[in-house]
Amino acid sequence: MPYPKQMVQPMRQELTQLGVEELRTPDEVDAAFDQADDETLLLVINSVCGCAAGNARPAVSKAKEATEQHPDHYVTVFAGQDLEATERAREYLPGIPPSSPFFALFREGQPVYVVERKHIEGRNAEVIAQDLLEAFDAYCGEEVPPADAPSRPDPSSSGDGLPSTFQSIT
């Protein structure tokens, strides 16, 4: 059963006021991915949890403000609310376990960088935004991404104080 609309509306607005396009149906998800097929797209799977409120959504805002190197498209689905749209978005992530909140950067229709819940929990928004900025720098330009371009955050080198034994509940 989806969360009540009134409850999630403020959480949706945190992203839509930044210009992130909200996708509420499977058809909208497919259309967004078709439109971005030869471009870059950041998918944000939004959530009601505390790590989405305190870390994930603020990280998107900080990353958007901090650089001019952006994905061509920013889109979001809301886990726990837009169930079918979220399920369809996850179909574009074969082999990647579902989690929320979650970010995936796509280049030419392929996921090239993912930030799973385990990379968000216990880390602050500034550190997560830095992860996104590194991905934007590597994948959102005209150039071919470098051979050593990251595919996920490396929490051990981010200086966030997270112990190496930290495990997320996914």
PDB file of N, CA and C in Angstrom, residues 18-99:
ATOM      1  N   LEU A  18      13.985  21.876  -7.439  1.00  0.00           N
ATOM      2  CA  LEU A  18      15.340  21.967  -7.996  1.00  0.00           C
ATOM      3  C   LEU A  18      15.354  21.752  -9.507  1.00  0.00           C
ATOM      4  N   GLY A  19      14.182  21.418 -10.060  1.00  0.00           N
ATOM      5  CA  GLY A  19      14.117  21.149 -11.489  1.00  0.00           C
ATOM      6  C   GLY A  19      14.241  19.677 -11.831  1.00  0.00           C
ATOM      7  N   VAL A  20      14.136  18.808 -10.830  1.00  0.00           N
ATOM      8  CA  VAL A  20      14.180  17.370 -11.074  1.00  0.00           C
ATOM      9  C   VAL A  20      12.787  16.950 -11.546  1.00  0.00           C
ATOM     10  N   GLU A  21      12.733  16.271 -12.686  1.00  0.00           N
ATOM     11  CA  GLU A  21      11.450  15.877 -13.267  1.00  0.00           C
ATOM     12  C   GLU A  21      10.907  14.649 -12.543  1.00  0.00           C
ATOM     13  N   GLU A  22       9.685  14.761 -12.108  1.00  0.00           N
ATOM     14  CA  GLU A  22       9.045  13.672 -11.395  1.00  0.00           C
ATOM     15  C   GLU A  22       8.364  12.734 -12.389  1.00  0.00           C
ATOM     16  N   LEU A  23       8.613  11.439 -12.226  1.00  0.00           N
ATOM     17  CA  LEU A  23       8.023  10.410 -13.081  1.00  0.00           C
ATOM     18  C   LEU A  23       7.111   9.561 -12.212  1.00  0.00           C
ATOM     19  N   ARG A  24       5.826   9.542 -12.541  1.00  0.00           N
ATOM     20  CA  ARG A  24       4.857   8.859 -11.683  1.00  0.00           C
ATOM     21  C   ARG A  24       4.266   7.592 -12.300  1.00  0.00           C
ATOM     22  N   THR A  25       4.528   7.357 -13.565  1.00  0.00           N
ATOM     23  CA  THR A  25       3.974   6.172 -14.222  1.00  0.00           C
ATOM     24  C   THR A  25       5.079   5.449 -14.987  1.00  0.00           C
ATOM     25  N   PRO A  26       4.867   4.165 -15.275  1.00  0.00           N
ATOM     26  CA  PRO A  26       5.848   3.453 -16.093  1.00  0.00           C
ATOM     27  C   PRO A  26       6.051   4.102 -17.461  1.00  0.00           C
ATOM     28  N   ASP A  27       4.978   4.607 -18.058  1.00  0.00           N
ATOM     29  CA  ASP A  27       5.111   5.263 -19.365  1.00  0.00           C
ATOM     30  C   ASP A  27       5.991   6.507 -19.280  1.00  0.00           C
ATOM     31  N   GLU A  28       5.857   7.279 -18.198  1.00  0.00           N
ATOM     32  CA  GLU A  28       6.706   8.460 -18.019  1.00  0.00           C
ATOM     33  C   GLU A  28       8.168   8.053 -17.838  1.00  0.00           C
ATOM     34  N   VAL A  29       8.400   6.954 -17.137  1.00  0.00           N
ATOM     35  CA  VAL A  29       9.771   6.459 -16.958  1.00  0.00           C
ATOM     36  C   VAL A  29      10.355   6.079 -18.314  1.00  0.00           C
ATOM     37  N   ASP A  30       9.615   5.294 -19.085  1.00  0.00           N
ATOM     38  CA  ASP A  30      10.106   4.875 -20.402  1.00  0.00           C
ATOM     39  C   ASP A  30      10.370   6.074 -21.309  1.00  0.00           C
ATOM     40  N   ALA A  31       9.476   7.042 -21.289  1.00  0.00           N
ATOM     41  CA  ALA A  31       9.651   8.233 -22.134  1.00  0.00           C
ATOM     42  C   ALA A  31      10.904   9.006 -21.734  1.00  0.00           C
ATOM     43  N   ALA A  32      11.154   9.140 -20.441  1.00  0.00           N
ATOM     44  CA  ALA A  32      12.348   9.862 -19.985  1.00  0.00           C
ATOM     45  C   ALA A  32      13.618   9.137 -20.406  1.00  0.00           C
ATOM     46  N   PHE A  33      13.639   7.827 -20.264  1.00  0.00           N
ATOM     47  CA  PHE A  33      14.824   7.061 -20.657  1.00  0.00           C
ATOM     48  C   PHE A  33      14.995   7.071 -22.170  1.00  0.00           C
ATOM     49  N   ASP A  34      13.901   7.018 -22.935  1.00  0.00           N
ATOM     50  CA  ASP A  34      13.997   7.111 -24.395  1.00  0.00           C
ATOM     51  C   ASP A  34      14.568   8.463 -24.810  1.00  0.00           C
ATOM     52  N   GLN A  35      14.100   9.529 -24.169  1.00  0.00           N
ATOM     53  CA  GLN A  35      14.563  10.881 -24.496  1.00  0.00           C
ATOM     54  C   GLN A  35      16.049  11.050 -24.202  1.00  0.00           C
ATOM     55  N   ALA A  36      16.523  10.394 -23.160  1.00  0.00           N
ATOM     56  CA  ALA A  36      17.918  10.549 -22.732  1.00  0.00           C
ATOM     57  C   ALA A  36      18.819   9.440 -23.270  1.00  0.00           C
ATOM     58  N   ASP A  37      18.352   8.689 -24.245  1.00  0.00           N
ATOM     59  CA  ASP A  37      19.078   7.510 -24.715  1.00  0.00           C
ATOM     60  C   ASP A  37      20.518   7.786 -25.111  1.00  0.00           C
ATOM     61  N   ASP A  38      20.787   8.940 -25.720  1.00  0.00           N
ATOM     62  CA  ASP A  38      22.163   9.246 -26.129  1.00  0.00           C
ATOM     63  C   ASP A  38      22.741  10.409 -25.330  1.00  0.00           C
ATOM     64  N   GLU A  39      22.194  10.606 -24.129  1.00  0.00           N
ATOM     65  CA  GLU A  39      22.642  11.690 -23.254  1.00  0.00           C
ATOM     66  C   GLU A  39      22.935  11.128 -21.863  1.00  0.00           C
ATOM     67  N   THR A  40      23.044  12.022 -20.881  1.00  0.00           N
ATOM     68  CA  THR A  40      23.231  11.597 -19.494  1.00  0.00           C
ATOM     69  C   THR A  40      21.969  11.902 -18.705  1.00  0.00           C
ATOM     70  N   LEU A  41      21.708  11.055 -17.702  1.00  0.00           N
ATOM     71  CA  LEU A  41      20.498  11.171 -16.903  1.00  0.00           C
ATOM     72  C   LEU A  41      20.832  10.722 -15.486  1.00  0.00           C
ATOM     73  N   LEU A  42      20.423  11.516 -14.510  1.00  0.00           N
ATOM     74  CA  LEU A  42      20.532  11.100 -13.113  1.00  0.00           C
ATOM     75  C   LEU A  42      19.154  10.687 -12.636  1.00  0.00           C
ATOM     76  N   LEU A  43      19.030   9.425 -12.237  1.00  0.00           N
ATOM     77  CA  LEU A  43      17.807   8.897 -11.648  1.00  0.00           C
ATOM     78  C   LEU A  43      17.948   8.961 -10.136  1.00  0.00           C
ATOM     79  N   VAL A  44      16.968   9.588  -9.484  1.00  0.00           N
ATOM     80  CA  VAL A  44      16.908   9.639  -8.029  1.00  0.00           C
ATOM     81  C   VAL A  44      15.693   8.831  -7.607  1.00  0.00           C
ATOM     82  N   ILE A  45      15.930   7.773  -6.826  1.00  0.00           N
ATOM     83  CA  ILE A  45      14.811   7.057  -6.232  1.00  0.00           C
ATOM     84  C   ILE A  45      14.627   7.653  -4.842  1.00  0.00           C
ATOM     85  N   ASN A  46      13.563   8.419  -4.711  1.00  0.00           N
ATOM     86  CA  ASN A  46      13.266   9.162  -3.494  1.00  0.00           C
ATOM     87  C   ASN A  46      12.601   8.239  -2.477  1.00  0.00           C
ATOM     88  N   SER A  47      12.608   8.662  -1.224  1.00  0.00           N
ATOM     89  CA  SER A  47      12.087   7.825  -0.140  1.00  0.00           C
ATOM     90  C   SER A  47      11.661   8.693   1.038  1.00  0.00           C
ATOM     91  N   VAL A  48      10.870   8.103   1.931  1.00  0.00           N
ATOM     92  CA  VAL A  48      10.428   8.825   3.129  1.00  0.00           C
ATOM     93  C   VAL A  48      11.401   8.697   4.284  1.00  0.00           C
ATOM     94  N   CYS A  49      12.407   7.882   4.163  1.00  0.00           N
ATOM     95  CA  CYS A  49      13.291   7.598   5.298  1.00  0.00           C
ATOM     96  C   CYS A  49      14.136   8.813   5.688  1.00  0.00           C
ATOM     97  N   GLY A  50      14.691   8.744   6.864  1.00  0.00           N
ATOM     98  CA  GLY A  50      15.506   9.841   7.378  1.00  0.00           C
ATOM     99  C   GLY A  50      16.760  10.093   6.576  1.00  0.00           C
ATOM    100  N   CYS A  51      17.366   9.044   6.018  1.00  0.00           N
ATOM    101  CA  CYS A  51      18.587   9.278   5.237  1.00  0.00           C
ATOM    102  C   CYS A  51      18.267   9.962   3.913  1.00  0.00           C
ATOM    103  N   ALA A  52      17.053   9.830   3.408  1.00  0.00           N
ATOM    104  CA  ALA A  52      16.656  10.579   2.218  1.00  0.00           C
ATOM    105  C   ALA A  52      16.497  12.053   2.565  1.00  0.00           C
ATOM    106  N   ALA A  53      15.861  12.321   3.700  1.00  0.00           N
ATOM    107  CA  ALA A  53      15.605  13.701   4.118  1.00  0.00           C
ATOM    108  C   ALA A  53      16.887  14.411   4.525  1.00  0.00           C
ATOM    109  N   GLY A  54      17.722  13.739   5.298  1.00  0.00           N
ATOM    110  CA  GLY A  54      18.906  14.396   5.834  1.00  0.00           C
ATOM    111  C   GLY A  54      20.118  14.351   4.937  1.00  0.00           C
ATOM    112  N   ASN A  55      20.166  13.382   4.015  1.00  0.00           N
ATOM    113  CA  ASN A  55      21.383  13.192   3.242  1.00  0.00           C
ATOM    114  C   ASN A  55      21.162  13.173   1.730  1.00  0.00           C
ATOM    115  N   ALA A  56      20.235  12.355   1.244  1.00  0.00           N
ATOM    116  CA  ALA A  56      20.102  12.156  -0.197  1.00  0.00           C
ATOM    117  C   ALA A  56      19.567  13.391  -0.927  1.00  0.00           C
ATOM    118  N   ARG A  57      18.405  13.870  -0.532  1.00  0.00           N
ATOM    119  CA  ARG A  57      17.841  15.029  -1.231  1.00  0.00           C
ATOM    120  C   ARG A  57      18.733  16.261  -1.079  1.00  0.00           C
ATOM    121  N   PRO A  58      19.262  16.551   0.117  1.00  0.00           N
ATOM    122  CA  PRO A  58      20.188  17.683   0.218  1.00  0.00           C
ATOM    123  C   PRO A  58      21.450  17.496  -0.638  1.00  0.00           C
ATOM    124  N   ALA A  59      21.906  16.259  -0.816  1.00  0.00           N
ATOM    125  CA  ALA A  59      23.092  16.023  -1.650  1.00  0.00           C
ATOM    126  C   ALA A  59      22.822  16.388  -3.102  1.00  0.00           C
ATOM    127  N   VAL A  60      21.631  16.093  -3.591  1.00  0.00           N
ATOM    128  CA  VAL A  60      21.284  16.474  -4.968  1.00  0.00           C
ATOM    129  C   VAL A  60      21.327  17.990  -5.096  1.00  0.00           C
ATOM    130  N   SER A  61      20.751  18.686  -4.140  1.00  0.00           N
ATOM    131  CA  SER A  61      20.751  20.144  -4.165  1.00  0.00           C
ATOM    132  C   SER A  61      22.169  20.701  -4.153  1.00  0.00           C
ATOM    133  N   LYS A  62      22.998  20.197  -3.266  1.00  0.00           N
ATOM    134  CA  LYS A  62      24.380  20.678  -3.159  1.00  0.00           C
ATOM    135  C   LYS A  62      25.166  20.393  -4.428  1.00  0.00           C
ATOM    136  N   ALA A  63      24.986  19.225  -5.012  1.00  0.00           N
ATOM    137  CA  ALA A  63      25.701  18.883  -6.244  1.00  0.00           C
ATOM    138  C   ALA A  63      25.259  19.777  -7.399  1.00  0.00           C
ATOM    139  N   LYS A  64      23.964  20.039  -7.490  1.00  0.00           N
ATOM    140  CA  LYS A  64      23.466  20.908  -8.575  1.00  0.00           C
ATOM    141  C   LYS A  64      24.019  22.320  -8.446  1.00  0.00           C
ATOM    142  N   GLU A  65      24.155  22.805  -7.220  1.00  0.00           N
ATOM    143  CA  GLU A  65      24.647  24.159  -6.982  1.00  0.00           C
ATOM    144  C   GLU A  65      26.150  24.281  -7.185  1.00  0.00           C
ATOM    145  N   ALA A  66      26.883  23.184  -7.033  1.00  0.00           N
ATOM    146  CA  ALA A  66      28.343  23.240  -6.950  1.00  0.00           C
ATOM    147  C   ALA A  66      29.068  23.107  -8.278  1.00  0.00           C
ATOM    148  N   THR A  67      28.364  22.840  -9.361  1.00  0.00           N
ATOM    149  CA  THR A  67      29.075  22.600 -10.619  1.00  0.00           C
ATOM    150  C   THR A  67      28.245  23.062 -11.808  1.00  0.00           C
ATOM    151  N   GLU A  68      28.935  23.245 -12.904  1.00  0.00           N
ATOM    152  CA  GLU A  68      28.245  23.514 -14.165  1.00  0.00           C
ATOM    153  C   GLU A  68      28.244  22.273 -15.042  1.00  0.00           C
ATOM    154  N   GLN A  69      28.917  21.230 -14.604  1.00  0.00           N
ATOM    155  CA  GLN A  69      28.968  19.957 -15.327  1.00  0.00           C
ATOM    156  C   GLN A  69      27.845  19.066 -14.795  1.00  0.00           C
ATOM    157  N   HIS A  70      26.710  19.088 -15.460  1.00  0.00           N
ATOM    158  CA  HIS A  70      25.518  18.388 -14.992  1.00  0.00           C
ATOM    159  C   HIS A  70      25.100  17.298 -15.962  1.00  0.00           C
ATOM    160  N   PRO A  71      24.314  16.341 -15.465  1.00  0.00           N
ATOM    161  CA  PRO A  71      23.632  15.429 -16.381  1.00  0.00           C
ATOM    162  C   PRO A  71      22.666  16.235 -17.259  1.00  0.00           C
ATOM    163  N   ASP A  72      22.372  15.710 -18.425  1.00  0.00           N
ATOM    164  CA  ASP A  72      21.416  16.385 -19.312  1.00  0.00           C
ATOM    165  C   ASP A  72      20.011  16.358 -18.730  1.00  0.00           C
ATOM    166  N   HIS A  73      19.711  15.327 -17.957  1.00  0.00           N
ATOM    167  CA  HIS A  73      18.376  15.160 -17.385  1.00  0.00           C
ATOM    168  C   HIS A  73      18.490  14.708 -15.926  1.00  0.00           C
ATOM    169  N   TYR A  74      17.614  15.250 -15.099  1.00  0.00           N
ATOM    170  CA  TYR A  74      17.448  14.808 -13.709  1.00  0.00           C
ATOM    171  C   TYR A  74      16.014  14.312 -13.591  1.00  0.00           C
ATOM    172  N   VAL A  75      15.835  13.071 -13.132  1.00  0.00           N
ATOM    173  CA  VAL A  75      14.488  12.521 -12.961  1.00  0.00           C
ATOM    174  C   VAL A  75      14.401  11.822 -11.615  1.00  0.00           C
ATOM    175  N   THR A  76      13.159  11.667 -11.133  1.00  0.00           N
ATOM    176  CA  THR A  76      12.949  10.994  -9.858  1.00  0.00           C
ATOM    177  C   THR A  76      11.666  10.181  -9.882  1.00  0.00           C
ATOM    178  N   VAL A  77      11.706   9.073  -9.161  1.00  0.00           N
ATOM    179  CA  VAL A  77      10.515   8.285  -8.833  1.00  0.00           C
ATOM    180  C   VAL A  77      10.470   8.204  -7.316  1.00  0.00           C
ATOM    181  N   PHE A  78       9.290   7.972  -6.773  1.00  0.00           N
ATOM    182  CA  PHE A  78       9.151   7.931  -5.325  1.00  0.00           C
ATOM    183  C   PHE A  78       8.805   6.514  -4.885  1.00  0.00           C
ATOM    184  N   ALA A  79       9.789   5.843  -4.264  1.00  0.00           N
ATOM    185  CA  ALA A  79       9.562   4.502  -3.727  1.00  0.00           C
ATOM    186  C   ALA A  79       8.541   4.593  -2.606  1.00  0.00           C
ATOM    187  N   GLY A  80       7.645   3.647  -2.565  1.00  0.00           N
ATOM    188  CA  GLY A  80       6.620   3.648  -1.532  1.00  0.00           C
ATOM    189  C   GLY A  80       5.416   4.497  -1.874  1.00  0.00           C
ATOM    190  N   GLN A  81       5.452   5.174  -3.010  1.00  0.00           N
ATOM    191  CA  GLN A  81       4.320   5.987  -3.439  1.00  0.00           C
ATOM    192  C   GLN A  81       3.962   5.638  -4.886  1.00  0.00           C
ATOM    193  N   ASP A  82       4.884   5.850  -5.789  1.00  0.00           N
ATOM    194  CA  ASP A  82       4.657   5.550  -7.203  1.00  0.00           C
ATOM    195  C   ASP A  82       5.256   4.175  -7.489  1.00  0.00           C
ATOM    196  N   LEU A  83       4.558   3.156  -7.026  1.00  0.00           N
ATOM    197  CA  LEU A  83       5.092   1.798  -7.010  1.00  0.00           C
ATOM    198  C   LEU A  83       5.435   1.282  -8.406  1.00  0.00           C
ATOM    199  N   GLU A  84       4.541   1.471  -9.361  1.00  0.00           N
ATOM    200  CA  GLU A  84       4.782   0.946 -10.709  1.00  0.00           C
ATOM    201  C   GLU A  84       5.891   1.716 -11.416  1.00  0.00           C
ATOM    202  N   ALA A  85       5.948   3.014 -11.220  1.00  0.00           N
ATOM    203  CA  ALA A  85       7.027   3.810 -11.833  1.00  0.00           C
ATOM    204  C   ALA A  85       8.376   3.421 -11.249  1.00  0.00           C
ATOM    205  N   THR A  86       8.406   3.195  -9.942  1.00  0.00           N
ATOM    206  CA  THR A  86       9.658   2.795  -9.297  1.00  0.00           C
ATOM    207  C   THR A  86      10.095   1.426  -9.799  1.00  0.00           C
ATOM    208  N   GLU A  87       9.159   0.514  -9.903  1.00  0.00           N
ATOM    209  CA  GLU A  87       9.486  -0.817 -10.422  1.00  0.00           C
ATOM    210  C   GLU A  87      10.043  -0.728 -11.842  1.00  0.00           C
ATOM    211  N   ARG A  88       9.427   0.111 -12.679  1.00  0.00           N
ATOM    212  CA  ARG A  88       9.914   0.257 -14.056  1.00  0.00           C
ATOM    213  C   ARG A  88      11.308   0.876 -14.072  1.00  0.00           C
ATOM    214  N   ALA A  89      11.544   1.881 -13.263  1.00  0.00           N
ATOM    215  CA  ALA A  89      12.875   2.499 -13.216  1.00  0.00           C
ATOM    216  C   ALA A  89      13.932   1.474 -12.828  1.00  0.00           C
ATOM    217  N   ARG A  90      13.591   0.611 -11.895  1.00  0.00           N
ATOM    218  CA  ARG A  90      14.553  -0.414 -11.458  1.00  0.00           C
ATOM    219  C   ARG A  90      14.834  -1.439 -12.547  1.00  0.00           C
ATOM    220  N   GLU A  91      13.933  -1.573 -13.509  1.00  0.00           N
ATOM    221  CA  GLU A  91      14.194  -2.473 -14.640  1.00  0.00           C
ATOM    222  C   GLU A  91      15.360  -1.971 -15.498  1.00  0.00           C
ATOM    223  N   TYR A  92      15.668  -0.697 -15.416  1.00  0.00           N
ATOM    224  CA  TYR A  92      16.806  -0.130 -16.144  1.00  0.00           C
ATOM    225  C   TYR A  92      18.120  -0.362 -15.391  1.00  0.00           C
ATOM    226  N   LEU A  93      18.051  -1.050 -14.260  1.00  0.00           N
ATOM    227  CA  LEU A  93      19.215  -1.306 -13.412  1.00  0.00           C
ATOM    228  C   LEU A  93      19.409  -2.804 -13.200  1.00  0.00           C
ATOM    229  N   PRO A  94      19.552  -3.580 -14.271  1.00  0.00           N
ATOM    230  CA  PRO A  94      19.659  -5.029 -14.105  1.00  0.00           C
ATOM    231  C   PRO A  94      20.875  -5.407 -13.261  1.00  0.00           C
ATOM    232  N   GLY A  95      20.640  -6.327 -12.335  1.00  0.00           N
ATOM    233  CA  GLY A  95      21.725  -6.811 -11.498  1.00  0.00           C
ATOM    234  C   GLY A  95      22.037  -5.944 -10.296  1.00  0.00           C
ATOM    235  N   ILE A  96      21.389  -4.800 -10.180  1.00  0.00           N
ATOM    236  CA  ILE A  96      21.627  -3.909  -9.044  1.00  0.00           C
ATOM    237  C   ILE A  96      20.445  -4.064  -8.088  1.00  0.00           C
ATOM    238  N   PRO A  97      20.713  -4.488  -6.855  1.00  0.00           N
ATOM    239  CA  PRO A  97      19.597  -4.722  -5.933  1.00  0.00           C
ATOM    240  C   PRO A  97      18.826  -3.440  -5.640  1.00  0.00           C
ATOM    241  N   PRO A  98      17.506  -3.552  -5.483  1.00  0.00           N
ATOM    242  CA  PRO A  98      16.712  -2.353  -5.186  1.00  0.00           C
ATOM    243  C   PRO A  98      17.044  -1.789  -3.816  1.00  0.00           C
ATOM    244  N   SER A  99      17.129  -0.474  -3.759  1.00  0.00           N
ATOM    245  CA  SER A  99      17.273   0.221  -2.484  1.00  0.00           C
ATOM    246  C   SER A  99      16.742   1.631  -2.668  1.00  0.00           C
TER     247      SER A  99
END
